[in-house]
Coordinates of C-alpha atoms in Angstrom, one line a residue:
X1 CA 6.4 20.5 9.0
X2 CA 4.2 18.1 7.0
X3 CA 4.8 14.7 8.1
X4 CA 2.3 13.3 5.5
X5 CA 4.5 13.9 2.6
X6 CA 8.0 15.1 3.5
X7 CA 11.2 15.0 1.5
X8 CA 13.9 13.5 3.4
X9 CA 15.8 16.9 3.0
X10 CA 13.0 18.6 4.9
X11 CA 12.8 16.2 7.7
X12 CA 17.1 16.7 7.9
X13 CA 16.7 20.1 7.8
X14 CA 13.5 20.6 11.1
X15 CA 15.7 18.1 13.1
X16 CA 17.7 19.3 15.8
X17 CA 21.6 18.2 15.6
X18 CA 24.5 18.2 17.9
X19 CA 25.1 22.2 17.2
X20 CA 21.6 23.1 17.8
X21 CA 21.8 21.9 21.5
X22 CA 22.1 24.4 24.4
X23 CA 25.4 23.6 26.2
X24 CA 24.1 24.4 29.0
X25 CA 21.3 26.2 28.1
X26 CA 22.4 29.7 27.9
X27 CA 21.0 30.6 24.2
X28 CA 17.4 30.7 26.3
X29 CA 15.5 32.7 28.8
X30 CA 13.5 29.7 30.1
X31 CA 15.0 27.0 32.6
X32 CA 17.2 24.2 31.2
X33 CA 15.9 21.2 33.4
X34 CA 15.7 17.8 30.9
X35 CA 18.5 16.9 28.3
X36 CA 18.0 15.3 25.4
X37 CA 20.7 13.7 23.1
X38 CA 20.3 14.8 19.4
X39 CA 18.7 10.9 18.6
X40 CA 16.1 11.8 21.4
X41 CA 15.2 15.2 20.4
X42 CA 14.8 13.9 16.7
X43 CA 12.5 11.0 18.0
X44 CA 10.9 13.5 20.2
X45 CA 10.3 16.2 17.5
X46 CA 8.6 13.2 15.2
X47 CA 6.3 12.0 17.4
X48 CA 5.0 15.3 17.9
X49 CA 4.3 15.5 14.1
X50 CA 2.2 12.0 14.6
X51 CA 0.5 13.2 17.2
X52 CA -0.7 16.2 15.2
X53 CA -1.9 13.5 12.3
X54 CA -3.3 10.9 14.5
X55 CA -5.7 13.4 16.5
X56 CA -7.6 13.9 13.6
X57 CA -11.2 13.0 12.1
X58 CA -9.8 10.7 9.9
X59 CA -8.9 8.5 12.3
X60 CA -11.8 7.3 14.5
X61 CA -11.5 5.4 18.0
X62 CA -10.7 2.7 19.0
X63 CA -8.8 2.3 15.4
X64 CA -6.5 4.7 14.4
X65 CA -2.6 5.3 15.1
X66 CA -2.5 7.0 18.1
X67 CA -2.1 4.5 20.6
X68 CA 1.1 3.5 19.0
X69 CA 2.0 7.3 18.9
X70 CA 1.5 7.2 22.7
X71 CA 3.3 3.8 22.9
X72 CA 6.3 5.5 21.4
X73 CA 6.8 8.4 23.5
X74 CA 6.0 6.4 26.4
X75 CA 9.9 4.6 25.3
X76 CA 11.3 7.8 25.1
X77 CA 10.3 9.5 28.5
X78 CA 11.4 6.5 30.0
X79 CA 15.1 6.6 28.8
X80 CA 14.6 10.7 29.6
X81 CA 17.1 12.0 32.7
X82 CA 13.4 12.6 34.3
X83 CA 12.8 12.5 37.9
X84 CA 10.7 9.9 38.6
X85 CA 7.5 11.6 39.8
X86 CA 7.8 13.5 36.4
X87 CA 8.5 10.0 34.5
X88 CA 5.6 8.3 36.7
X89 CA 3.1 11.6 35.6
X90 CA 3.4 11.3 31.8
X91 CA 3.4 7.4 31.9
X92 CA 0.4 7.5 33.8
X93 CA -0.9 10.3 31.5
X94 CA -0.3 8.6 28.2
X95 CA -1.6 5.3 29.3
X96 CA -4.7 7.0 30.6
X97 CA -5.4 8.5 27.0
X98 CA -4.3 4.8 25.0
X99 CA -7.5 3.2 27.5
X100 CA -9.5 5.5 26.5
X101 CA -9.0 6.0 23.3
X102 CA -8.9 1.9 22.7
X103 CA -12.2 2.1 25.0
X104 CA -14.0 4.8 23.1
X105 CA -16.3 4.1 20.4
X106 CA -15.6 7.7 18.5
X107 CA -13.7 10.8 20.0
X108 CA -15.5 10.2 23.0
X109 CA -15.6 13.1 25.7
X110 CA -13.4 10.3 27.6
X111 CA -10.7 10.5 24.9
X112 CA -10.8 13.8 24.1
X113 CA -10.2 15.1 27.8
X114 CA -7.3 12.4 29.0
X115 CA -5.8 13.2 25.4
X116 CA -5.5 17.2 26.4
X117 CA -3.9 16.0 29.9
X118 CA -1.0 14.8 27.3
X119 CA -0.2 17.4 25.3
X120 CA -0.7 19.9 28.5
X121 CA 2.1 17.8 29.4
X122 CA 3.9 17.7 26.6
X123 CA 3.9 21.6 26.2
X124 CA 5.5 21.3 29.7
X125 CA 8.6 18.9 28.9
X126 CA 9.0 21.0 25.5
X127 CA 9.8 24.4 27.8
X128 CA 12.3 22.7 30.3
X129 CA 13.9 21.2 27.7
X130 CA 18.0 21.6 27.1
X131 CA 17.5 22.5 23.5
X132 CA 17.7 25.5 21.4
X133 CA 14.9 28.7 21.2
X134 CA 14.4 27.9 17.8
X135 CA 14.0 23.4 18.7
X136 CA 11.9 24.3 21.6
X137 CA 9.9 27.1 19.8
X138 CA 9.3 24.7 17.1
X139 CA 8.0 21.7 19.5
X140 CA 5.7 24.3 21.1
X141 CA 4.3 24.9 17.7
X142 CA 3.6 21.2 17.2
X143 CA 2.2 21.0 20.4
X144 CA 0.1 23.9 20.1
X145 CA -1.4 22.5 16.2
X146 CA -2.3 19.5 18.2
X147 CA -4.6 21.1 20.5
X148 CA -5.9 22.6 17.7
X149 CA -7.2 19.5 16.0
X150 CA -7.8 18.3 19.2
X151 CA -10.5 21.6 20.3
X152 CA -12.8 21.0 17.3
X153 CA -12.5 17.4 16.9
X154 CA -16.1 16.5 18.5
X155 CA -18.0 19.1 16.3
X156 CA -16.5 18.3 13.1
X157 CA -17.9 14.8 11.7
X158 CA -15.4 12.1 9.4
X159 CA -14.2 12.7 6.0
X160 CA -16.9 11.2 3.7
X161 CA -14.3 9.5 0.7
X162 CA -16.6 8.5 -2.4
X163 CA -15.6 5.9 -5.2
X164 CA -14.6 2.6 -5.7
X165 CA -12.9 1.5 -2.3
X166 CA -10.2 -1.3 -3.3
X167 CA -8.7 -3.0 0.0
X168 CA -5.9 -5.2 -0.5
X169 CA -5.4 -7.1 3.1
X170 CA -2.2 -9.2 3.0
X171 CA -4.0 -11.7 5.8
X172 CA -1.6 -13.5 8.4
X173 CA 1.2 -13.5 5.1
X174 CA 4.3 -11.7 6.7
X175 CA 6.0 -9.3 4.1
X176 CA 10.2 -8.7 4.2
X177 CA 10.8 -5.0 4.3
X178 CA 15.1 -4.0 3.9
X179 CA 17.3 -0.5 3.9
X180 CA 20.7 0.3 3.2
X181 CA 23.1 0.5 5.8
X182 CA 25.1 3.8 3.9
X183 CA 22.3 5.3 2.6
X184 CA 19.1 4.1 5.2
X185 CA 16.9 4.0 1.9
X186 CA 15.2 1.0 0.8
X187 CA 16.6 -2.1 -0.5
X188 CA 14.1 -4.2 -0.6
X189 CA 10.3 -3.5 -0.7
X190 CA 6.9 -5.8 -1.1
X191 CA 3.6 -5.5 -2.8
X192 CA 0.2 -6.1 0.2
X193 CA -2.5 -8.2 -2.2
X194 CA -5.5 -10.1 -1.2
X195 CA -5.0 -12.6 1.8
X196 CA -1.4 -12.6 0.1
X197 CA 1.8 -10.8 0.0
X198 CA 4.6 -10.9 -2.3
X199 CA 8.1 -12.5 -1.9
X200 CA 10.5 -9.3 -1.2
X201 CA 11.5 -7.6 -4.4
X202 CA 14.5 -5.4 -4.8
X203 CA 13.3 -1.7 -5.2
X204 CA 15.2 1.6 -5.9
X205 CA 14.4 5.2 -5.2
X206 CA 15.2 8.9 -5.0
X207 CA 17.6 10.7 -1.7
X208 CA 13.6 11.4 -0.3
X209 CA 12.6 7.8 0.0
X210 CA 9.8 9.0 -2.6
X211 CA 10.2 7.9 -6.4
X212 CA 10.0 4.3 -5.6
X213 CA 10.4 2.1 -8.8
X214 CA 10.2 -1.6 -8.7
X215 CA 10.5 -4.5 -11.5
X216 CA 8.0 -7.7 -11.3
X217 CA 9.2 -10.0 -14.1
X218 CA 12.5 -11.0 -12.5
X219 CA 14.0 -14.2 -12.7
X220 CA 11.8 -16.4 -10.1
X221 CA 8.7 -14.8 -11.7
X222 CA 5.9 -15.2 -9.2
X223 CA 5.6 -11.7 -8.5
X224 CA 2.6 -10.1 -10.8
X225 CA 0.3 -9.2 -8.2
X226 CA -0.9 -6.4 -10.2
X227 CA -3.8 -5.3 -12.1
X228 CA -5.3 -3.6 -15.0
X229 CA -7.7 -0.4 -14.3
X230 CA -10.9 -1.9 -16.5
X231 CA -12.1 2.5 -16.8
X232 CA -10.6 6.2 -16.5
X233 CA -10.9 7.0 -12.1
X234 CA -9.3 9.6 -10.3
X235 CA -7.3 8.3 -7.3
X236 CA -8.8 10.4 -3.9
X237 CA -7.5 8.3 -1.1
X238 CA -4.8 6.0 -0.4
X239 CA -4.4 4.2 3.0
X240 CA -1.7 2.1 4.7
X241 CA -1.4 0.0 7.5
X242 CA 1.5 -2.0 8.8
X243 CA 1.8 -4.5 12.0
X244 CA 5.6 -5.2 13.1
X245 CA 6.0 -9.0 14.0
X246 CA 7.2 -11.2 17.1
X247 CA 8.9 -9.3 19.8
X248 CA 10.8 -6.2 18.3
X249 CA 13.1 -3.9 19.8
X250 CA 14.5 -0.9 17.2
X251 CA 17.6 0.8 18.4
X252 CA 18.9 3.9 17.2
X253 CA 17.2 6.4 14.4
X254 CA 13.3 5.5 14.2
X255 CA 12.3 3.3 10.8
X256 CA 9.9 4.3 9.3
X257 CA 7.0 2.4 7.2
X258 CA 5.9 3.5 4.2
X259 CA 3.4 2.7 1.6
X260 CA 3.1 4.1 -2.4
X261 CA 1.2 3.3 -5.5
X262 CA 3.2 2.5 -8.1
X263 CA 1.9 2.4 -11.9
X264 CA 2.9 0.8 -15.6
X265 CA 1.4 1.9 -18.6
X266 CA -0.4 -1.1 -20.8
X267 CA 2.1 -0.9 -23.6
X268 CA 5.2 -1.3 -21.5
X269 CA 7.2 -4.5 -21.7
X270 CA 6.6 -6.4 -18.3
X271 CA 10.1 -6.0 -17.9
X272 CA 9.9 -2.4 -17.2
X273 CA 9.8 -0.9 -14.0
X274 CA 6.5 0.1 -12.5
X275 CA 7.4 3.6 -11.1
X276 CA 5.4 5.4 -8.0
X277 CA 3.1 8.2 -8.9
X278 CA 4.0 11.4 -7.3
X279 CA 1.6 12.2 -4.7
X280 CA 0.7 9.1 -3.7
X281 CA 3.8 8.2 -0.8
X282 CA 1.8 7.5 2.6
X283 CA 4.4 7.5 5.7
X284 CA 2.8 5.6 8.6
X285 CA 2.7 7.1 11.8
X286 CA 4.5 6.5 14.1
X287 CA 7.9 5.4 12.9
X288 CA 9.8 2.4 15.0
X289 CA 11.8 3.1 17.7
X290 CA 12.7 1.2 20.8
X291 CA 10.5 -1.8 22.0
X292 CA 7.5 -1.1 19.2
X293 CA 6.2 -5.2 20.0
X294 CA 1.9 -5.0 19.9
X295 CA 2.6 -1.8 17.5
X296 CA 0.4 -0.9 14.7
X297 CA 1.4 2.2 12.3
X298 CA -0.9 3.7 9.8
X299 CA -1.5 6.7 7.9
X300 CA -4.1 7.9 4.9
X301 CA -3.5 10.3 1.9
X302 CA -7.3 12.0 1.4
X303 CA -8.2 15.2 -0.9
X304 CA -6.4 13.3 -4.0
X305 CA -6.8 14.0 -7.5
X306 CA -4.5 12.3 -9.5
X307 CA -5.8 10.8 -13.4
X308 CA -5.9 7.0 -13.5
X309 CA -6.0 5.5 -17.1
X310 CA -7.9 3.1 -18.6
X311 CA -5.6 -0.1 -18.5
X312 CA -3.2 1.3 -15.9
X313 CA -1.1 -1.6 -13.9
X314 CA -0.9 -1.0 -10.3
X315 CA 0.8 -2.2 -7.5
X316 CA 0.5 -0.8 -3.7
X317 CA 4.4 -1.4 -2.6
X318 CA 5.6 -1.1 1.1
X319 CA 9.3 -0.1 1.8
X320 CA 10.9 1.4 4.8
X321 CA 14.0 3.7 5.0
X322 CA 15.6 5.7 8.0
X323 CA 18.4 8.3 8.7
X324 CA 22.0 8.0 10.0
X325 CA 21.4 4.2 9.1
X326 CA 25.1 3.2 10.3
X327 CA 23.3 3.0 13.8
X328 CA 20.3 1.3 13.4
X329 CA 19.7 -2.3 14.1
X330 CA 17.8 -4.4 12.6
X331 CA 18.4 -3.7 9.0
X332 CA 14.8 -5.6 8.0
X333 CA 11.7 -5.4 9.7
X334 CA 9.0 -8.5 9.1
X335 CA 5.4 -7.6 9.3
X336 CA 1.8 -7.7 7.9
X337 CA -0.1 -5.0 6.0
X338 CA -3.0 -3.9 4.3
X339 CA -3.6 -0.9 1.7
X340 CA -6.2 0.5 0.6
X341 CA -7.8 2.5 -2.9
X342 CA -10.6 4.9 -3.0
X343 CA -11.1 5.5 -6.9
X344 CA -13.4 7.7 -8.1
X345 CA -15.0 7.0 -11.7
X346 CA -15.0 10.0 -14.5
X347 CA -18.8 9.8 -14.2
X348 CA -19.4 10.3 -10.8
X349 CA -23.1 9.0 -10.7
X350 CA -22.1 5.7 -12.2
X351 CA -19.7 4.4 -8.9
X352 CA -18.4 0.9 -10.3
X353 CA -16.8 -1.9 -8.1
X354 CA -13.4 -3.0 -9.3
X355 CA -12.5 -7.1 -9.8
X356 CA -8.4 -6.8 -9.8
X357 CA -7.3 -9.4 -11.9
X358 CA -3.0 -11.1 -11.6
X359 CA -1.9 -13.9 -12.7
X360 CA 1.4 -14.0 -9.9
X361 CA 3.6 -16.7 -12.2
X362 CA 3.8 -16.6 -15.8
X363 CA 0.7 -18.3 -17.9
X364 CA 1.7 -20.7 -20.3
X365 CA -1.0 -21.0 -23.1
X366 CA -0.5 -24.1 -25.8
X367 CA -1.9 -24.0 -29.1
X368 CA -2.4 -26.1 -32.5
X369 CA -3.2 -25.7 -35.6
X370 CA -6.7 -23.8 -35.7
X371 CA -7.1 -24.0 -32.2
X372 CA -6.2 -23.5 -28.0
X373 CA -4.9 -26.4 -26.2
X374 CA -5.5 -25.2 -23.2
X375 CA -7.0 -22.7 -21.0
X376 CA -5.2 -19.9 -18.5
X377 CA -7.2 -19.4 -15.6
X378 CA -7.2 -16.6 -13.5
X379 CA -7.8 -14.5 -10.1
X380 CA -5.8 -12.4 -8.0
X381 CA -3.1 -13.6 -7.4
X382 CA -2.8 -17.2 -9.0
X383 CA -3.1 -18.9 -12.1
X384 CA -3.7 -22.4 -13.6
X385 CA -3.9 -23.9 -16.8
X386 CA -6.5 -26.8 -17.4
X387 CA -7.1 -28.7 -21.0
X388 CA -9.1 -26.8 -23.4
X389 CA -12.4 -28.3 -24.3
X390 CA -14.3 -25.7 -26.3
X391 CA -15.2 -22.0 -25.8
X392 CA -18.6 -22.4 -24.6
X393 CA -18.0 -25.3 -22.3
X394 CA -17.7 -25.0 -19.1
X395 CA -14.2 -25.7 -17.2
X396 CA -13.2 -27.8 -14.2
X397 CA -10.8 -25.3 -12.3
X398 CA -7.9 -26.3 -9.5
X399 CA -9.9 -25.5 -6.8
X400 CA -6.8 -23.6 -5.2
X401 CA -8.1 -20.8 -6.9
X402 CA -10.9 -20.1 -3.8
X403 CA -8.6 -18.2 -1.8
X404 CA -8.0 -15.7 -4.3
X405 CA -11.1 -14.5 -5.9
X406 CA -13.6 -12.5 -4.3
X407 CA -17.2 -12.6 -4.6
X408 CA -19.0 -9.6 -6.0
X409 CA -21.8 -8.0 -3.4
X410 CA -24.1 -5.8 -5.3
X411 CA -26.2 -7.0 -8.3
X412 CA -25.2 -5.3 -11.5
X413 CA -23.6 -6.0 -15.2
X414 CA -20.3 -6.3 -16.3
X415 CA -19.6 -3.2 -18.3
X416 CA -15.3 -3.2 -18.6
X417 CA -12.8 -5.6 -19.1
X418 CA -9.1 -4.5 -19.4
X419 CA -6.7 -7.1 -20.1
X420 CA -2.7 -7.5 -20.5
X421 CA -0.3 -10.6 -21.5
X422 CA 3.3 -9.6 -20.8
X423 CA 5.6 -11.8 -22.8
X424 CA 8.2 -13.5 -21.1
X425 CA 11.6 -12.9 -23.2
X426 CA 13.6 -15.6 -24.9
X427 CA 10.6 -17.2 -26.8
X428 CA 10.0 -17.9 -30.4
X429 CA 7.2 -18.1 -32.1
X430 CA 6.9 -20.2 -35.7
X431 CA 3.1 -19.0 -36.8
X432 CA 0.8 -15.9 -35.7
X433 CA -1.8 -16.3 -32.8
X434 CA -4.5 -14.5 -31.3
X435 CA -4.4 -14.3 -27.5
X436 CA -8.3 -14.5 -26.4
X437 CA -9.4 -13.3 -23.2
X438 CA -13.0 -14.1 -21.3
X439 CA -14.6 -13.6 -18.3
X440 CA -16.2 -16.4 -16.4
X441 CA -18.2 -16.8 -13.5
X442 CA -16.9 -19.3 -11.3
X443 CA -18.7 -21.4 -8.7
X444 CA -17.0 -22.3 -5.7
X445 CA -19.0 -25.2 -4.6
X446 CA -17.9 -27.7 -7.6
X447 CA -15.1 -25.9 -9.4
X448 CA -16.4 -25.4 -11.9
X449 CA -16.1 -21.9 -14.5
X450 CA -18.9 -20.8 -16.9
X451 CA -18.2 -18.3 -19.6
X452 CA -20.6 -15.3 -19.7
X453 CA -21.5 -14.3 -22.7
X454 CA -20.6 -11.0 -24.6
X455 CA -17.3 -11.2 -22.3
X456 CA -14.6 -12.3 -25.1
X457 CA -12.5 -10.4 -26.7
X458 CA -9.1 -10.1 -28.8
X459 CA -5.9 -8.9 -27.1
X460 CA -3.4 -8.6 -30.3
X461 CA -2.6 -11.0 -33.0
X462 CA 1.3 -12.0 -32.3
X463 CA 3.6 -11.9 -35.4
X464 CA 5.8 -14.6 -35.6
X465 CA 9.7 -13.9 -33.9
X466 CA 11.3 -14.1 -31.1
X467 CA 10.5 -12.0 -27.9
X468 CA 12.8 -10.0 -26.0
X469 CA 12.5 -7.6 -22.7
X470 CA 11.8 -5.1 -24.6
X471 CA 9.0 -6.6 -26.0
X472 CA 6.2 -4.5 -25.6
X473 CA 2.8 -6.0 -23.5
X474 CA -0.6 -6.6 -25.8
X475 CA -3.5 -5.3 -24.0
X476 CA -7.0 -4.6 -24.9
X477 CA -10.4 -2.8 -23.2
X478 CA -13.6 -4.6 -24.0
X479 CA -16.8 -2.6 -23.1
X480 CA -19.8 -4.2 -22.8
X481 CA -22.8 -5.1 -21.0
X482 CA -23.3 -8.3 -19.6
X483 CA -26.0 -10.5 -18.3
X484 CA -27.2 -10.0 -14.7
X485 CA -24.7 -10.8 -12.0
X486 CA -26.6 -11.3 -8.4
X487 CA -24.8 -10.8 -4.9
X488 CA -22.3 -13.6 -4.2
X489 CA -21.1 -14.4 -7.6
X490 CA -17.4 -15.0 -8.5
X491 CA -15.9 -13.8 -11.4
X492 CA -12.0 -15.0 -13.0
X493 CA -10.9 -14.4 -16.2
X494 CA -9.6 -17.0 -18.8
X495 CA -7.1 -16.8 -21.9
X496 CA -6.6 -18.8 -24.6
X497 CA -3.8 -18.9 -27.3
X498 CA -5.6 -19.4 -30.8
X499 CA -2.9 -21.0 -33.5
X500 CA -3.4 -19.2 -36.9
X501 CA -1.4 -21.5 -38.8
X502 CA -0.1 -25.2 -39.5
X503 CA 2.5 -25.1 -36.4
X504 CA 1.8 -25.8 -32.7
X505 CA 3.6 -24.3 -30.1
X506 CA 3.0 -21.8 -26.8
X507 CA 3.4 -18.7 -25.3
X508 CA 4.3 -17.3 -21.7
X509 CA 3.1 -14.4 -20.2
X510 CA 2.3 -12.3 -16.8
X511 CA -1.4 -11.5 -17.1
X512 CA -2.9 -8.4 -15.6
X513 CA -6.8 -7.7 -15.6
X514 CA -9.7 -5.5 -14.5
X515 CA -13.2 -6.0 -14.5
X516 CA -16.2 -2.9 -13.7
X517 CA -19.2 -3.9 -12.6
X518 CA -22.0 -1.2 -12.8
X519 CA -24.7 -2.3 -9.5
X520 CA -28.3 -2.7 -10.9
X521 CA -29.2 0.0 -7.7
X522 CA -26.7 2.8 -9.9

């Protein structure tokens, strides 16, 4: 089974259940010595899927998920009817292999050797165990595809993942993750940014936990934390990581973490949902069961090839969800998270960093007659409006805005901007206006932005009317080629409402952007 990407139907349908038990044993030839209730024999059969994904190149020591595996099964044999030299052999067996995996810098020989002891021994437990032939036969094969990854693991070296690597760490910010107590799927999901983390959002999906779609511009608003691709890339990787908080104890069916990418198109009203694109569902390894307290669960999608479009919205959402759900306690797990992109550009020899660009509340841009009032600022994640002064000036920016930008670290030239202005409903306007958009390099040190030239461009002239959800977004893609950025600088984006008539008056919106930056060395 392919615990990378299973449906919920397929994970129902591998699991062992009450019928598929041997009562007591006499359906097969080898000994019945260990009984396992069908919740144990489900945890059990899981965890020897993570095991089979966590010894793996992809994951290099001392990072990597399998610790956490071992920290699993090392709940589970201790609520086993084991003897206890049996019970004191594995525990000593797993923690041998989590020291020296934690210890090893690479699959050292170290690692390799105490992780073999492990499966040796769990090839043993899987033959005495009161199951079916077909359970046990199937934990053997798990067992067995273990030892293969595990025989060639020293020869083979890592994945090398090309493109634009986008990592969006949430920091220390602790994200609120909910299921359904009838259904176990999720309720309640939330989007991993930069040092940030949304508030919990309300998400819906499919029977599989897969088709996640969620909706941004809901009534408190502050939850735009996406961005705008600036250029066409093909999505290759896609990586989660999740750390439980405080002092958790999971009881009943394992919970499991899990991490998509979810996209809206540039016309779409920012009322529409942003919906997760097939392919791209990580499930982190291992799931949550018992005392999971110094946890860490991960897992990475690699080998993608799935279209990204200029001026795509995206959003990395984390949800959990579960089976039998009536038994499981607690219904919401609190942690911290990070995700991360690899993109790949159309052109593969021109590799181009990615600025993501969200304004998280609604901008409010002011107008007169002729001219802006003010200025939207933006970064990643935050937004402020200061008091226009004129296009070429520069601006005096809430220095707030430090903790969400992100300094650029290769010389190059600005060569894409994609920009989007999602109009809040209920809003009338008397006159037309153009909605302006330009990038800026901002300097930390006094607060202070500077517009770089050949940067502005038009979104969409608005028509006077009133707006509704169904309003559809204006967007734009400026290509150009700006002066010379060098290591260090800080780039935000700023928009500006330009009055086209004799009226005054302003306009709300959730702002999404993208910048490309072509290094001098490509």
């Amino acid at each position: 089974m392919d615990r990378t990407n299973p449906s919920k139907e397929a994970l129902i349908s591998h699991r062992p259940h009450n019928a598929d038990l041997c009562k007591p044993c006499k359906k097969t030839k080898r000994p019945c010595l260990v009984a396992f209730t069908p919740l144990q024999a489900d945890i059990f059969e899981g965890l020897l899927d993570d095991l089979s994904i966590a010894i793996s190149n992809l994951f290099v020591p001392p990072t990597g998920p399998l610790p956490s595996v071992l920290k699993a099964l090392q709940n589970l044999i201790v609520e086993l009817p084991l003897t206890l030299s049996t019970q004191a052999d594995l525990l000593a067996a797993t923690e041998l292999a989590i020291t020296a995996y934690q210890q090893s810098d690479d699959w050292s020989s170290a690692a390799v050797a105490s992780t073999q002891i492990v499966l040796t021994d769990l090839y043993a437990l899987s033959l005495v165990a009161c199951v079916s032939s077909s359970v046990k036969d199937g934990w053997v094969i798990r067992v067995r595809n273990a030892e293969t990854n595990l025989s060639g693991i020293e020869s083979v070296l890592p994945p090398v993942i090309s493109g634009t690597t986008l990592t969006f760490n949430g920091g220390n910010q602790p994200m609120v993750l909910s299921f359904n107590r009838s259904t176990g799927l999720p309720t309640e999901g939330a989007i991993v940014g930069s040092g940030f983390v949304s508030q919990s959002i309300p998400v819906t999906t499919d029977a599989a936990a897969q088709n996640l779609s969620i909706v941004l511009a809901d009534n408190a608003g502050g939850n735009n934390y996406a961005f705008s691709m600036p250029e066409a890339g093909t999505l290759t990787a896609i990586s989660g990581i999740f750390f439980p908080s405080g002092n958790l104890i999971v009881n009943g069916p394992p919970i499991t973490i899990q991490a998509q990418l979810c996209r809206s198109f540039p016309d779409d009203s920012p009322y529409t949902p942003f919906v997760a694109i097939p392919g791209t569902a990580v499930q982190l390894i291992p799931s949550l069961s018992g005392n999971v307290t110094g946890f860490g669960c991960s897992n990475s999608l690699t080998g993608l090839n799935i279209p990204l479009n200029p001026e795509d919205r995206l959003v990395i959402v984390f949800s959990i969800f579960t089976e039998g759900a009536a038994t499981v306690d607690p219904l919401t797990i609190v942690g911290t998270a990070i995700g991360v992109l690899v993109i790949a550009p159309v052109n593969p020899a021109l590799t181009s960093p990615i600025i993501p660009i969200a304004s998280h509340l609604p901008v409010n841009l002011s107008f007169g007659p002729s001219t802006p009032t003010n200025f939207g600022i933006v970064g990643f994640g935050f937004s402020d409006n200061e008091p226009f002064q004129s296009f070429g000036s520069p601006i005096i920016v809430n220095p707030l805005i430090n903790g969400f930008t992100t300094p650029i670290t290769e010389a190059g030239t600005i060569t894409s901007v994609a920009a989007y202005f999602g109009i809040e409903s209920n809003q009338t306007l008397q006159s037309r206006i153009n909605i302006l958009v330009e990038v800026y390099l901002y300097t930390p040190a006094n607060s202070t932005a500077t517009p770089i030239g050949s940067t502005q461009f038009i979104l969409a002239t608005l028509q006077p009317g009133t707006f509704t959800t169904t309003s559809p977004g204006v967007h734009n893609i400026h290509i150009t080629s700006s002066p010379p950025l060098v290591p260090g600088d800080t780039l935000i984006m700023v928009f500006t409402a330009l009055g086209l008539g004799t009226t005054s008056g302003s306009i709300a919106g959730w702002v999404s952007g993208g910048i490309s930056i072509l290094p001098s060395s490509t």
